[in-house]
Structure formats: C-alpha cells, structure tokens
Coordinates of C-alpha atoms in Angstrom, one line a residue:
Chain A
M24 CA 9.3 3.8 -35.4
T25 CA 5.6 4.4 -34.6
D26 CA 5.7 1.4 -32.4
L27 CA 8.7 2.7 -30.5
A28 CA 6.9 6.0 -29.9
E29 CA 3.8 4.2 -28.7
L30 CA 5.8 2.1 -26.2
E31 CA 7.5 5.3 -24.9
R32 CA 4.1 6.8 -24.3
R33 CA 2.9 3.8 -22.4
L34 CA 6.1 3.7 -20.4
Q35 CA 5.9 7.4 -19.7
R36 CA 2.4 7.0 -18.3
I37 CA 3.5 4.3 -15.9
E38 CA 6.5 6.5 -14.8
D39 CA 4.2 9.4 -14.2
E40 CA 1.7 7.4 -12.1
R41 CA 4.6 5.8 -10.2
A42 CA 6.2 9.1 -9.4
I43 CA 2.9 10.2 -7.9
E44 CA 2.5 7.0 -6.0
K45 CA 6.0 7.3 -4.6
L46 CA 5.3 11.0 -3.6
I47 CA 2.2 10.0 -1.7
A48 CA 3.9 7.0 -0.1
S49 CA 6.7 9.3 1.0
Y50 CA 4.4 11.6 3.0
G51 CA 3.8 9.3 6.1
P52 CA 7.5 8.4 6.6
L53 CA 8.6 12.0 6.2
V54 CA 5.9 13.6 8.3
D55 CA 6.4 11.0 11.0
A56 CA 10.2 11.6 10.9
G57 CA 9.6 15.3 11.3
E58 CA 11.3 16.2 8.1
A59 CA 9.6 19.5 7.7
D60 CA 11.3 20.8 4.6
A61 CA 11.1 17.5 2.8
V62 CA 7.4 17.2 3.5
A63 CA 6.8 20.8 2.3
S64 CA 8.7 20.0 -0.9
L65 CA 6.0 17.5 -1.9
W66 CA 3.8 20.5 -2.4
A67 CA 3.9 23.2 -5.1
V68 CA 5.3 26.6 -3.8
D69 CA 1.7 27.8 -3.4
G70 CA 0.1 24.3 -2.9
V71 CA -2.9 23.9 -0.5
Y72 CA -3.2 21.4 2.3
D73 CA -6.7 21.6 3.7
V74 CA -7.2 19.2 6.6
E75 CA -10.1 19.4 9.1
G76 CA -10.1 23.1 10.0
W77 CA -6.4 23.6 9.2
H78 CA -5.8 25.4 6.0
M79 CA -2.3 25.6 4.6
G80 CA -1.6 27.6 1.5
S81 CA 2.1 27.3 0.8
R82 CA 5.2 25.1 1.3
A83 CA 6.0 27.4 4.2
D84 CA 2.7 26.7 5.9
V85 CA 3.2 22.9 5.4
A86 CA 6.7 23.1 7.0
A87 CA 5.3 25.2 9.9
M88 CA 2.6 22.5 10.6
V89 CA 5.4 19.9 10.8
R90 CA 7.3 22.1 13.3
S91 CA 4.2 23.0 15.3
D92 CA 4.0 21.9 18.9
A93 CA 0.9 19.9 18.1
H94 CA 2.8 17.7 15.5
Q95 CA 6.0 17.5 17.4
G96 CA 4.0 16.3 20.4
L97 CA 2.7 13.5 18.2
I98 CA 6.0 12.4 16.9
T99 CA 7.9 12.6 20.2
R100 CA 5.3 10.3 21.7
G101 CA 5.2 8.1 18.6
C102 CA 2.8 8.1 15.7
C103 CA 2.2 6.6 12.3
H104 CA 0.4 8.4 9.5
F105 CA -0.4 5.4 7.6
L106 CA -1.6 6.0 4.0
G107 CA -2.8 3.1 1.8
P108 CA -1.9 2.6 -1.9
A109 CA -2.9 5.6 -3.9
V110 CA -5.1 5.4 -7.1
V111 CA -3.7 7.8 -9.6
T112 CA -5.3 9.3 -12.8
V113 CA -3.0 11.3 -15.0
D114 CA -4.1 13.7 -17.6
G115 CA -1.2 15.4 -19.3
D116 CA 0.6 17.6 -16.8
D117 CA -2.3 17.3 -14.3
A118 CA -3.3 14.4 -12.0
V119 CA -5.7 13.3 -9.4
A120 CA -5.0 10.8 -6.7
V121 CA -6.8 9.3 -3.7
C122 CA -6.2 7.1 -0.8
E123 CA -7.5 6.3 2.6
S124 CA -5.4 6.7 5.8
I125 CA -5.3 6.0 9.4
L126 CA -3.5 7.9 12.1
V127 CA -2.1 5.6 14.8
T128 CA -0.8 7.3 18.0
R129 CA 1.0 6.2 21.1
H130 CA -0.2 7.6 24.5
S131 CA -0.1 6.7 28.2
E132 CA -2.8 3.9 27.8
G133 CA -1.1 2.3 24.8
I134 CA -1.6 2.6 21.0
S135 CA -4.8 3.4 19.2
V136 CA -6.2 4.6 15.9
S137 CA -7.0 8.3 16.4
R138 CA -8.4 9.1 12.9
I139 CA -9.6 7.5 9.8
G140 CA -9.4 9.7 6.7
A141 CA -10.1 10.3 3.1
N142 CA -7.3 12.0 1.1
H143 CA -7.9 13.7 -2.3
F144 CA -4.9 15.1 -4.1
R145 CA -4.5 17.3 -7.1
L146 CA -1.1 17.4 -8.6
R147 CA 0.7 19.2 -11.4
R148 CA 4.0 18.5 -13.2
V149 CA 6.1 21.7 -12.5
D150 CA 9.6 22.0 -13.8
G151 CA 9.5 18.3 -14.6
R152 CA 8.5 17.2 -11.1
W153 CA 5.0 16.2 -9.8
Q154 CA 4.0 18.4 -7.0
I155 CA 0.7 18.6 -4.9
T156 CA -1.3 21.6 -5.8
E157 CA -4.2 20.7 -3.4
R158 CA -4.7 18.1 -0.8
R159 CA -7.9 17.8 1.0
T160 CA -8.2 15.4 3.9
R161 CA -11.5 14.7 5.9
A162 CA -12.3 12.3 8.6
L163 CA -14.3 9.3 7.6
D164 CA -17.0 10.2 10.3
G165 CA -20.1 9.4 8.3
R166 CA -20.5 12.8 6.7
A167 CA -21.0 13.0 2.9
E168 CA -18.0 15.2 2.3
A169 CA -15.3 12.6 3.0
R170 CA -17.3 10.0 1.0
A171 CA -17.4 12.4 -1.9
L172 CA -13.6 12.9 -1.9
L173 CA -13.2 9.1 -2.2
A174 CA -15.7 8.8 -5.0
D175 CA -14.4 11.7 -6.9
G176 CA -10.7 10.6 -6.5
I177 CA -11.4 7.1 -7.9
A178 CA -13.3 8.7 -10.8
G179 CA -10.3 11.0 -11.5
R180 CA -12.4 14.1 -10.8
Chain B
M4 CA 18.7 1.6 -31.6
T5 CA 19.7 4.1 -29.0
D6 CA 16.1 4.9 -28.3
L7 CA 15.3 1.2 -27.8
A8 CA 18.2 0.8 -25.4
E9 CA 17.1 3.9 -23.5
L10 CA 13.5 2.5 -23.3
E11 CA 14.9 -0.8 -22.0
R12 CA 16.8 1.0 -19.3
R13 CA 13.7 2.8 -18.1
L14 CA 11.7 -0.4 -18.2
Q15 CA 14.4 -2.2 -16.2
R16 CA 14.3 0.4 -13.5
I17 CA 10.6 0.0 -13.1
E18 CA 10.9 -3.9 -13.0
D19 CA 13.7 -3.6 -10.4
E20 CA 11.6 -1.3 -8.2
R21 CA 8.5 -3.4 -8.6
A22 CA 10.3 -6.6 -7.7
I23 CA 11.4 -5.0 -4.5
E24 CA 8.0 -3.6 -3.8
K25 CA 6.5 -7.0 -4.3
L26 CA 9.1 -8.7 -2.1
I27 CA 8.3 -6.2 0.7
A28 CA 4.5 -6.6 0.2
S29 CA 4.9 -10.4 0.4
Y30 CA 6.5 -10.2 3.9
G31 CA 3.2 -9.7 5.9
P32 CA 1.2 -12.3 4.1
L33 CA 3.9 -14.9 4.4
V34 CA 4.8 -14.2 8.0
D35 CA 1.2 -14.2 9.1
A36 CA 0.7 -17.4 7.2
G37 CA 3.6 -19.0 9.1
E38 CA 5.5 -19.8 5.9
A39 CA 8.9 -19.9 7.5
D40 CA 11.0 -20.9 4.5
A41 CA 9.3 -18.6 2.1
V42 CA 9.8 -15.6 4.5
A43 CA 13.4 -16.6 5.0
S44 CA 14.0 -16.7 1.2
L45 CA 13.2 -13.0 1.1
W46 CA 16.6 -12.5 2.8
A47 CA 20.1 -13.2 1.4
V48 CA 21.7 -16.3 2.9
D49 CA 23.6 -14.2 5.3
G50 CA 21.0 -11.4 5.5
V51 CA 20.3 -9.5 8.7
Y52 CA 17.0 -8.8 10.4
D53 CA 17.5 -6.5 13.4
V54 CA 14.3 -5.8 15.2
E55 CA 14.0 -4.4 18.7
G56 CA 16.5 -6.6 20.5
W57 CA 16.1 -9.6 18.3
H58 CA 19.1 -9.9 15.9
M59 CA 18.8 -12.5 13.1
G60 CA 21.9 -13.0 10.9
S61 CA 20.9 -15.6 8.4
R62 CA 18.0 -17.1 6.5
A63 CA 18.1 -19.9 9.1
D64 CA 17.6 -17.4 11.8
V65 CA 14.6 -15.8 10.1
A66 CA 13.0 -19.1 9.6
A67 CA 13.6 -19.9 13.3
M68 CA 11.8 -16.7 14.3
V69 CA 8.8 -17.6 12.3
R70 CA 8.8 -21.1 13.9
S71 CA 9.3 -19.7 17.4
D72 CA 6.7 -20.1 20.1
A73 CA 6.4 -16.4 20.3
H74 CA 5.5 -16.0 16.6
Q75 CA 3.4 -19.1 16.5
G76 CA 1.4 -17.8 19.5
L77 CA 0.7 -14.7 17.6
I78 CA -0.5 -16.4 14.4
T79 CA -2.6 -19.0 16.1
R80 CA -4.4 -16.3 18.0
G81 CA -4.6 -14.1 14.8
C82 CA -2.4 -11.3 13.7
C83 CA -1.7 -9.0 10.8
H84 CA 1.8 -7.7 10.1
F85 CA 0.5 -4.7 8.0
L86 CA 3.2 -3.0 5.9
G87 CA 2.5 0.2 4.0
P88 CA 3.6 0.8 0.4
A89 CA 7.4 0.8 0.2
V90 CA 9.4 3.6 -1.3
V91 CA 12.3 2.2 -3.2
T92 CA 15.6 3.7 -4.5
V93 CA 17.7 1.4 -6.8
D94 CA 21.3 2.0 -7.6
G95 CA 22.6 -0.7 -9.9
D96 CA 22.6 -4.0 -8.1
D97 CA 21.9 -2.3 -4.6
A98 CA 18.8 -0.7 -3.3
V99 CA 17.3 0.9 -0.3
A100 CA 13.6 0.8 0.7
V101 CA 11.5 2.0 3.5
C102 CA 8.0 1.7 4.8
E103 CA 5.9 2.0 8.0
S104 CA 4.1 -0.8 9.5
I105 CA 1.5 -1.7 12.1
L106 CA 1.1 -4.9 14.0
V107 CA -2.5 -5.8 14.7
T108 CA -3.2 -8.6 17.1
R109 CA -6.2 -10.6 18.3
H110 CA -6.5 -11.3 22.0
S111 CA -9.1 -12.1 24.6
E112 CA -10.3 -8.5 24.8
G113 CA -10.6 -8.0 21.1
I114 CA -8.3 -6.6 18.4
S115 CA -5.7 -3.9 18.9
V116 CA -2.7 -2.3 17.4
S117 CA 0.3 -3.7 19.3
R118 CA 3.1 -1.9 17.6
I119 CA 3.8 0.9 15.0
G120 CA 7.1 0.6 13.3
A121 CA 9.6 2.1 10.9
N122 CA 11.3 -0.4 8.5
H123 CA 14.5 0.3 6.6
F124 CA 15.7 -2.3 4.1
R125 CA 19.0 -2.7 2.2
L126 CA 18.7 -5.2 -0.7
R127 CA 21.1 -6.6 -3.3
R128 CA 20.5 -8.4 -6.6
V129 CA 22.1 -11.8 -6.1
D130 CA 21.9 -14.4 -8.8
G131 CA 19.5 -12.2 -10.6
R132 CA 17.0 -12.0 -7.7
W133 CA 16.6 -9.1 -5.2
Q134 CA 17.3 -10.2 -1.7
I135 CA 17.3 -8.4 1.7
T136 CA 20.8 -8.0 3.0
E137 CA 19.7 -6.0 6.1
R138 CA 16.3 -5.0 7.6
R139 CA 16.1 -2.8 10.5
T140 CA 12.8 -2.3 12.3
R141 CA 12.2 0.1 15.2
A142 CA 9.1 1.0 17.1
L143 CA 7.9 4.5 16.4
D144 CA 7.9 5.4 20.1
G145 CA 9.2 8.9 19.9
R146 CA 12.9 8.0 19.8
A147 CA 15.1 9.5 17.2
E148 CA 16.4 6.2 15.9
A149 CA 13.1 5.2 14.3
R150 CA 12.6 8.6 12.8
A151 CA 16.1 8.5 11.4
L152 CA 15.4 5.1 9.6
L153 CA 12.4 6.8 7.9
A154 CA 14.3 9.8 6.8
D155 CA 17.3 7.8 5.6
G156 CA 15.0 5.5 3.7
I157 CA 13.2 8.1 1.8
A158 CA 16.5 9.8 0.9
G159 CA 17.8 6.4 -0.4
R160 CA 20.5 6.4 2.2
Chain C
M27 CA 12.3 -5.9 -34.2
T28 CA 12.4 -8.9 -31.9
D29 CA 13.7 -6.6 -29.2
L30 CA 10.8 -4.2 -29.6
A31 CA 8.4 -7.2 -29.3
E32 CA 10.2 -8.3 -26.2
L33 CA 10.0 -4.8 -24.6
E34 CA 6.3 -4.7 -25.4
R35 CA 5.8 -8.0 -23.7
R36 CA 7.5 -6.8 -20.5
L37 CA 5.6 -3.5 -20.6
Q38 CA 2.3 -5.3 -21.0
R39 CA 3.0 -7.5 -18.0
I40 CA 3.6 -4.4 -15.8
E41 CA 0.4 -2.8 -17.2
D42 CA -1.6 -5.9 -16.4
E43 CA -0.3 -6.2 -12.9
R44 CA -0.9 -2.5 -12.3
A45 CA -4.4 -2.6 -13.6
I46 CA -5.1 -5.3 -11.0
E47 CA -3.3 -3.5 -8.3
K48 CA -5.4 -0.4 -9.0
L49 CA -8.6 -2.3 -9.1
I50 CA -7.9 -3.8 -5.6
A51 CA -6.7 -0.4 -4.3
S52 CA -10.0 1.1 -5.5
Y53 CA -12.2 -1.3 -3.5
G54 CA -11.7 0.3 -0.1
P55 CA -12.4 3.9 -1.2
L56 CA -15.4 2.9 -3.3
V57 CA -17.0 0.7 -0.6
D58 CA -16.5 3.2 2.0
A59 CA -18.0 5.9 -0.2
G60 CA -21.0 3.7 -0.8
E61 CA -20.5 3.6 -4.5
A62 CA -22.6 0.4 -5.0
D63 CA -22.5 0.2 -8.7
A64 CA -18.8 1.1 -9.0
V65 CA -17.8 -1.5 -6.4
A66 CA -19.9 -4.1 -8.2
S67 CA -18.2 -3.3 -11.5
L68 CA -14.9 -4.5 -10.1
W69 CA -16.4 -8.0 -10.3
A70 CA -17.3 -10.0 -13.4
V71 CA -21.0 -10.2 -14.0
D72 CA -21.2 -13.6 -12.3
G73 CA -18.2 -12.9 -10.0
V74 CA -18.2 -14.4 -6.5
Y75 CA -17.5 -12.6 -3.2
D76 CA -17.3 -15.1 -0.3
V77 CA -16.7 -13.4 2.9
E78 CA -17.3 -14.9 6.4
G79 CA -20.8 -16.5 5.9
W80 CA -21.9 -14.0 3.3
H81 CA -21.8 -15.5 -0.2
M82 CA -22.4 -13.1 -3.1
G83 CA -22.6 -14.7 -6.6
S84 CA -23.0 -11.7 -9.0
R85 CA -22.5 -8.0 -9.5
A86 CA -26.1 -7.4 -8.4
D87 CA -25.3 -9.3 -5.1
V88 CA -22.2 -7.1 -4.5
A89 CA -24.2 -3.9 -5.1
A90 CA -26.9 -5.2 -2.7
M91 CA -24.3 -5.7 0.0
V92 CA -23.2 -2.1 -0.4
R93 CA -26.8 -1.0 -0.2
S94 CA -27.6 -3.2 2.8
D95 CA -28.5 -1.7 6.1
A96 CA -25.5 -3.4 7.7
H97 CA -23.0 -1.7 5.3
Q98 CA -24.9 1.7 5.3
G99 CA -24.7 1.6 9.1
L100 CA -21.0 1.2 8.9
I101 CA -20.4 4.0 6.5
T102 CA -22.8 6.5 8.0
R103 CA -21.0 6.1 11.4
G104 CA -17.6 6.1 9.6
C105 CA -15.4 3.2 8.5
C106 CA -12.3 2.4 6.6
H107 CA -11.8 -0.8 4.7
F108 CA -8.1 -0.6 4.6
L109 CA -6.4 -3.0 2.1
G110 CA -2.7 -3.3 2.0
P111 CA -0.6 -3.3 -1.3
A112 CA -1.6 -6.4 -3.4
V113 CA 0.8 -9.0 -4.7
V114 CA -0.3 -10.1 -8.2
T115 CA 0.6 -13.0 -10.4
V116 CA -0.6 -12.8 -14.0
D117 CA -0.9 -15.8 -16.2
G118 CA -2.2 -14.8 -19.7
D119 CA -5.8 -13.7 -19.2
D120 CA -6.0 -15.1 -15.6
A121 CA -4.5 -13.8 -12.4
V122 CA -4.3 -14.3 -8.7
A123 CA -3.8 -11.6 -6.1
V124 CA -3.6 -11.3 -2.4
C125 CA -3.5 -8.8 0.3
E126 CA -4.2 -8.3 4.0
S127 CA -6.8 -5.8 5.2
I128 CA -8.0 -4.3 8.4
L129 CA -11.5 -2.8 9.0
V130 CA -11.4 0.3 11.1
T131 CA -14.8 1.6 12.4
R132 CA -16.1 4.5 14.4
H133 CA -18.6 3.9 17.3
S134 CA -19.7 5.6 20.4
E135 CA -16.5 4.7 22.4
G136 CA -14.1 5.9 19.6
I137 CA -12.3 4.2 16.7
S138 CA -11.2 0.6 16.8
V139 CA -10.0 -2.2 14.5
S140 CA -13.0 -4.5 14.1
R141 CA -11.5 -7.1 11.8
I142 CA -8.2 -8.2 10.3
G143 CA -8.5 -10.3 7.1
A144 CA -6.8 -12.3 4.4
N145 CA -8.1 -11.6 0.9
H146 CA -7.5 -13.9 -2.1
F147 CA -8.6 -12.8 -5.5
R148 CA -9.0 -14.6 -8.8
L149 CA -9.3 -12.3 -11.8
R150 CA -9.9 -12.7 -15.5
R151 CA -9.5 -10.4 -18.4
V152 CA -13.0 -10.0 -19.9
D153 CA -13.6 -7.7 -22.8
G154 CA -10.1 -6.3 -22.3
R155 CA -10.8 -5.3 -18.7
W156 CA -9.6 -7.2 -15.6
Q157 CA -12.5 -8.3 -13.4
I158 CA -12.7 -10.3 -10.2
T159 CA -14.1 -13.7 -10.8
E160 CA -13.8 -14.9 -7.1
R161 CA -12.7 -13.0 -3.9
R162 CA -12.4 -15.0 -0.7
T163 CA -12.0 -13.1 2.5
R164 CA -11.4 -14.7 5.9
A165 CA -10.7 -13.2 9.3
L166 CA -7.1 -13.8 10.6
D167 CA -8.4 -15.4 13.7
G168 CA -5.8 -18.1 14.0
R169 CA -7.6 -20.6 11.8
A170 CA -5.7 -22.4 9.1
E171 CA -8.1 -21.4 6.3
A172 CA -7.2 -17.7 6.4
R173 CA -3.5 -18.5 6.5
A174 CA -3.8 -20.8 3.6
L175 CA -5.4 -18.0 1.5
L176 CA -2.3 -15.9 2.1
A177 CA 0.2 -18.6 1.3
D178 CA -1.7 -19.7 -1.8
G179 CA -2.0 -16.0 -3.0
I180 CA 1.7 -15.2 -2.6
A181 CA 2.5 -18.5 -4.6
G182 CA 0.1 -17.5 -7.3
R183 CA -2.1 -20.4 -6.7

C-alpha cells in the first residue's frame, strides 16, 4: 500500500499545479469578458493585486477594477489580456507562480501591444480551493523590479 | 482496490484534459505550417469551424480553408496563429474548452497584430480520440458575442 | 499489482511531459530577467541553440548570449520573449517539443512585435533531469524551413 500512497502523492501534486495553471489561464478570458465577480473569485477574500500604481486589497477591489470606466473602455473597444503558460511551484498549501503577459488593444488606428508585463503570484489553498493571496504585475520596461519578479517566480520564491 | 480505481479516475481526467490541451496547442503550429490534413484531423468528420463569416462544416472544409489562396498568402508572407493556454472542462465523453488568440502577420511594413480573438470549442471523444465538434471564433472587437464565448467557455458551458 | 504498475507508467509519462513543458515555459521569464546561468542550465552541457545565424554549442555559449550587449540592450529597454504552450512527445529518455513564439520589444516609438518564430526542441533525460540537446528557432517569414520545424515538432520528429 505504500506504493499506492506514493502514487497518490504524485498525482495530487499534479492536480495542485494544474488547478493553479487553470486559475491563471482563466484570468485573461474572464477579465476580457468583463466577468467582475468571477475575476474577483480568483483572489482570496483579502487578496492583493498590485499593478503599476493600482493597489487592490480585496475581492471587492478587484471586482471594482473590472467594473471601472477604464477597464470597461478597454473591453468595449476590444482587448486581450494575453497571459503565457504559468510556471508553478507548490509547497503544501502555499504556492508561487509566474508568467509573462501582453496586453493587446484595439483603437482607432488598429491593434497594438500596449503593455508587456511580468506577473508574480502567491497563492494559498483556502477551504480546499487555490486562491491568489498576492499578485504583483510590473511592466517589462527595463527596470530591475519586473525582472526580479520573473527570476523569483521561476525559483519559486 | 477502491483506492486504485479512484486514482485511475483522477488520472484519466488529467489525461483527457491534457489530450484536449495538446490538440488545441497543435492548431497554431499546424495551420501556420500549412498542414491541411493534420489541421482537419483535429475536427470530427462533420465538425464545425465558424469564424467571422466563414462557416466550415466538415474536415474537408477545414482542409480547403488551409489550402485556400487567402491562407496560403498568409503563411507564405509569414504568420503566427498564437493561441493561449486552453481552459478545459470535461464531462464524460464531451468537453468544452476556451482560449484567447492573436494573429500576428508579416507584411511590407513589418510585423503587426492583425486580430485578437475569443475561441470556444466543443469536443467529443470519438473512437477513443478527442475531436472538435464545433469551434466558434470571434474577434474581440467590443461586441458582446465574443465576450460571451469567453465567459461560457470558462464556465464549461 | 499490474494495475498499479500501469498507473505508475501513465503518471510518469505525464510527469515527463510536464517537466518539459515547465522547462520551456521557464525560458522566456529567465531570458527576459537576464538570468544567464539559469537559462544555460536548461540546456545539456553540450546542448545546441541554433537561432537565425547564431549558433551556440554549449551552456557557456548560451550564457554568453544572455550576457551579450545585444541581449542586455533588449532587456534594459524592455522585452518579452513570449512562447506559446509547447506540444511534447516523449520516447523513453528522449523527447521532441515544439512551440511558436513572438518577441515583443519596447523602443522609442512604443512597443512592437519584432519577430515571430518556430521553435523545435530535442531533449534528453540526463542524470534524471530533462535538458535541451538541440533547439532550432527560425523566423516565420514564409520560408519552408520554419514551417517544417512546426510540422516535424507536432509529429514528434
């Protein structure tokens, strides 16, 4: 029976990583659809989303961002928050994940890439479901901070 | 033996989801390579591909699209049908998947993003292999239809 | 006990494929962070990286590329080596993987897509860890060579 327990442990690890990969892969479609409550539910109740001078500290804050005039303007013109495949490191009920992203937007002159970003996630299993406790997003504009997010994320820090 | 059966069920679910993720991740490379028959084989024999005023209703139609002057023009100038990580929901022998995509093309002035899209897939396991029964793709141009595809896909509808 | 061995074999296959997917998903974040040694460690000691007239034949060569003025110029202005989800085919201790990629760069006029590419990987399990033995990257500029890399990669060749 030891073998069975070991197999279960290996399977559980994959399930955990995949649950987090799916959560992160859901962010773009949900935020571009304007599904404010569903986006917010990816975060813990008091989860943080810290993005370029916009600090959100709760699910309610995240939902308000999706409903804001700024975001609604983006999605009614057409936009794609395109996140790459996440690299996930699970440690018990905590996890770190990282991915790069591009924001592609439509405007009067056509379609262009408006932003390239580094995304670092901390997650926790709460009530049996993985939730984001902190997401930090920084533009890849040459500054060290964004590059450190990438390096830390891949190292599982 | 119950535990073994339960492990097998969990493993099978991951295998199903991964088979569909791999199928969707294959679309871009195959269509940009011009592999008409291999692209078509991702669909069921009578599978539908409904994309912005182009309705295909069979593998033969999909293969004809890849061989069309319009598509051959794209790939001989250079293009990248770039699909993001798919979010998959399996229910027995049926599944729903969703991802966003960008179409990047080369032209005389350089390289640009020509289209941003929402992609909603219905799949079925036929003869032991997952196949697309219906793919709907709509430009993310601010209209509600594309946004609904994203929301439905994440919800597994 | 046969069933247990069979489950373990199926699980191991997923673990192998996922290890390679994770390795490839780490490339972009690491190279954009400028983590020269970590990028190099994705390759085998004598691994090859053959990219558009730049032939690297060792980990040391790959690290030198990351430290080069050309690459440092890219990351201090801001860039995103954005790789799509990889499609992996494992055969024992050897594997083939393929993905498309876009290179997005910041410059004085804004942000643009500088390159679209086909990426074909050969990997080997060395000392229990998957390592790249050969990566070939070609621009998707209409030529047959890049398209062949995509077709070969999906076919596991």
